[in-house]
Amino acid sequence: MKRGDVQAYTRTSLFLHWMVAILIFAAFPLGVYMHDMPLTPDKLRYFSYHKWMGVTVFALAVIRLIWRLTHTPPEMASGLSRWERTAARCVHAILYLLIFAVPLSGWLMSSATGLQTVWFGVLPIPDLIDRDREFGDFLLVVHQTLNWALLAFVLGHAVAALNHHFFARDETLVRMVPLLRSRRTRASKP
Ligand code: HEM
């Protein structure tokens, strides 16, 4: 296949992939930062921003899963070995799972601690469980652990994508970042 005719992800897939990624890149450090803050109005404000981002990730994850189940993604780059394909599929499946599990654990924790989320200050999100401080503490640990797992898988995923682009020099990253396509096509012209 010529470099210019790479099979691409649809615009919807690209939008959902990068919106979820941007929100996670913003919500994760905010979560770490606000956790150790003393209880002030600022902390409560950051809690709200973090929860709004989490609810948005959850909503986008639902749309993303529906989109994924109803649309076939492009074939993986040719030249990948069997184990690389299997590893990529497993990591993608785990990432799908985590973009549900991370916000869901936060939502459950927020419900257990009795701090209802009002999405962007407008839409009240129903609590999923009754108030229970002890269970809330346990859910905090679950939420933190899932977040560190998400970070580890996202880092591995990003390193693999960059490795494909800069070392294997295949089209894996180009399909997810169409801007790179024109650059690479220009660069490969004599
Ligand atoms: C929170 C961050 C991220 C999450 C949750 C995430 C999740 C995913 C998932 C689930 C897929 C599979 C899509 C499908 O075919 O159904 C995917 C594909 C992809 N992602 Fe990410 N991603 C994230 C960040 C990144 C970053 C930072 C990069 C690049 C540096 C990247 C590059 C790619 C590429 C190139 C593909 C296509 C792989 C292929 O077609 O084989 N992703 N991502």
PDB file of C-alpha atoms and ligand atoms in Angstrom, residues 9 17-18 20-22 24-25 64 68 73-77 80 88 91-93 95-96 99 150 154 157-159 161-162 172-177, ligand 1:
ATOM      1  CA  TYR A   9     -10.256   5.880  11.255  1.00  0.00           C
ATOM      2  CA  HIS A  17     -10.427   8.913  20.753  1.00  0.00           C
ATOM      3  CA  TRP A  18      -8.797  12.328  21.193  1.00  0.00           C
ATOM      4  CA  VAL A  20     -11.420  11.012  25.751  1.00  0.00           C
ATOM      5  CA  ALA A  21      -7.591  11.210  25.768  1.00  0.00           C
ATOM      6  CA  ILE A  22      -7.561  15.007  26.362  1.00  0.00           C
ATOM      7  CA  ILE A  24      -8.151  11.955  30.857  1.00  0.00           C
ATOM      8  CA  PHE A  25      -4.887  13.912  30.519  1.00  0.00           C
ATOM      9  CA  ARG A  64     -17.487   5.223  21.686  1.00  0.00           C
ATOM     10  CA  ARG A  68     -16.984   0.653  17.852  1.00  0.00           C
ATOM     11  CA  PRO A  73     -11.964  -0.240  12.474  1.00  0.00           C
ATOM     12  CA  PRO A  74      -9.325  -0.156   9.719  1.00  0.00           C
ATOM     13  CA  GLU A  75      -7.030  -3.172   9.398  1.00  0.00           C
ATOM     14  CA  MET A  76      -3.890  -2.963  11.507  1.00  0.00           C
ATOM     15  CA  ALA A  77      -0.716  -1.972   9.659  1.00  0.00           C
ATOM     16  CA  LEU A  80       2.750  -6.610  12.378  1.00  0.00           C
ATOM     17  CA  ALA A  88      -2.555  -4.418  20.553  1.00  0.00           C
ATOM     18  CA  VAL A  91      -4.388  -3.371  25.302  1.00  0.00           C
ATOM     19  CA  HIS A  92      -7.228  -1.727  23.337  1.00  0.00           C
ATOM     20  CA  ALA A  93      -9.796  -3.947  25.088  1.00  0.00           C
ATOM     21  CA  LEU A  95      -8.340   0.636  27.623  1.00  0.00           C
ATOM     22  CA  TYR A  96     -12.024   0.372  26.646  1.00  0.00           C
ATOM     23  CA  ILE A  99     -12.492   4.304  30.319  1.00  0.00           C
ATOM     24  CA  LEU A 150      -5.036   3.420  33.253  1.00  0.00           C
ATOM     25  CA  VAL A 154      -1.964   4.610  28.302  1.00  0.00           C
ATOM     26  CA  HIS A 157      -0.065   2.363  24.328  1.00  0.00           C
ATOM     27  CA  ALA A 158       1.468   5.773  23.525  1.00  0.00           C
ATOM     28  CA  VAL A 159       5.036   4.415  23.547  1.00  0.00           C
ATOM     29  CA  ALA A 161       2.284   4.175  18.837  1.00  0.00           C
ATOM     30  CA  LEU A 162       5.414   6.380  18.819  1.00  0.00           C
ATOM     31  CA  THR A 172      -0.281   3.086  12.774  1.00  0.00           C
ATOM     32  CA  LEU A 173       0.021   6.581  14.270  1.00  0.00           C
ATOM     33  CA  VAL A 174      -0.762   8.336  11.000  1.00  0.00           C
ATOM     34  CA  ARG A 175      -4.222   6.711  11.041  1.00  0.00           C
ATOM     35  CA  MET A 176      -4.932   8.260  14.428  1.00  0.00           C
ATOM     36  CA  VAL A 177      -3.274  11.629  13.651  1.00  0.00           C
TER      37      VAL A 177
HETATM   38  C1  HEM B   1      -6.212   8.353  27.693  1.00  0.00           C
HETATM   39  C2  HEM B   1      -5.623   8.148  26.606  1.00  0.00           C
HETATM   40  C3  HEM B   1      -5.946   7.108  25.549  1.00  0.00           C
HETATM   41  C4  HEM B   1      -6.891   6.114  25.506  1.00  0.00           C
HETATM   42  C5  HEM B   1      -7.926   5.771  26.588  1.00  0.00           C
HETATM   43  C6  HEM B   1      -6.741   5.419  24.230  1.00  0.00           C
HETATM   44  C7  HEM B   1      -7.511   4.342  23.794  1.00  0.00           C
HETATM   45  C8  HEM B   1      -7.420   3.736  22.540  1.00  0.00           C
HETATM   46  C9  HEM B   1      -8.232   2.635  22.085  1.00  0.00           C
HETATM   47  C10 HEM B   1      -9.293   1.919  22.901  1.00  0.00           C
HETATM   48  C11 HEM B   1      -7.872   2.367  20.806  1.00  0.00           C
HETATM   49  C12 HEM B   1      -8.464   1.295  19.881  1.00  0.00           C
HETATM   50  C13 HEM B   1      -9.444   1.928  18.935  1.00  0.00           C
HETATM   51  C14 HEM B   1     -10.190   0.883  18.124  1.00  0.00           C
HETATM   52  O1  HEM B   1      -9.641   0.410  17.150  1.00  0.00           O
HETATM   53  O2  HEM B   1     -11.312   0.581  18.508  1.00  0.00           O
HETATM   54  C15 HEM B   1      -6.829   3.285  20.439  1.00  0.00           C
HETATM   55  C16 HEM B   1      -6.200   3.324  19.221  1.00  0.00           C
HETATM   56  C17 HEM B   1      -5.075   4.070  18.967  1.00  0.00           C
HETATM   57  N1  HEM B   1      -4.483   5.002  19.807  1.00  0.00           N
HETATM   58 FE1  HEM B   1      -5.080   5.506  21.639  1.00  0.00          FE
HETATM   59  N2  HEM B   1      -5.710   6.005  23.539  1.00  0.00           N
HETATM   60  C18 HEM B   1      -5.187   7.038  24.314  1.00  0.00           C
HETATM   61  C19 HEM B   1      -4.118   7.853  24.016  1.00  0.00           C
HETATM   62  C20 HEM B   1      -3.320   7.731  22.892  1.00  0.00           C
HETATM   63  C21 HEM B   1      -2.090   8.450  22.647  1.00  0.00           C
HETATM   64  C22 HEM B   1      -1.459   9.466  23.603  1.00  0.00           C
HETATM   65  C23 HEM B   1      -1.629   8.044  21.425  1.00  0.00           C
HETATM   66  C24 HEM B   1      -0.381   8.458  20.664  1.00  0.00           C
HETATM   67  C25 HEM B   1       0.734   8.892  21.172  1.00  0.00           C
HETATM   68  C26 HEM B   1      -2.567   7.072  20.907  1.00  0.00           C
HETATM   69  C27 HEM B   1      -2.473   6.430  19.697  1.00  0.00           C
HETATM   70  C28 HEM B   1      -3.347   5.497  19.184  1.00  0.00           C
HETATM   71  C29 HEM B   1      -3.214   4.865  17.889  1.00  0.00           C
HETATM   72  C30 HEM B   1      -2.119   5.128  16.873  1.00  0.00           C
HETATM   73  C31 HEM B   1      -4.285   3.977  17.746  1.00  0.00           C
HETATM   74  C32 HEM B   1      -4.575   3.061  16.550  1.00  0.00           C
HETATM   75  C33 HEM B   1      -3.940   1.734  16.788  1.00  0.00           C
HETATM   76  C34 HEM B   1      -4.254   0.796  15.642  1.00  0.00           C
HETATM   77  O3  HEM B   1      -4.959   1.177  14.749  1.00  0.00           O
HETATM   78  O4  HEM B   1      -3.768  -0.330  15.681  1.00  0.00           O
HETATM   79  N3  HEM B   1      -3.578   6.889  21.822  1.00  0.00           N
HETATM   80  N4  HEM B   1      -6.568   4.106  21.528  1.00  0.00           N
END
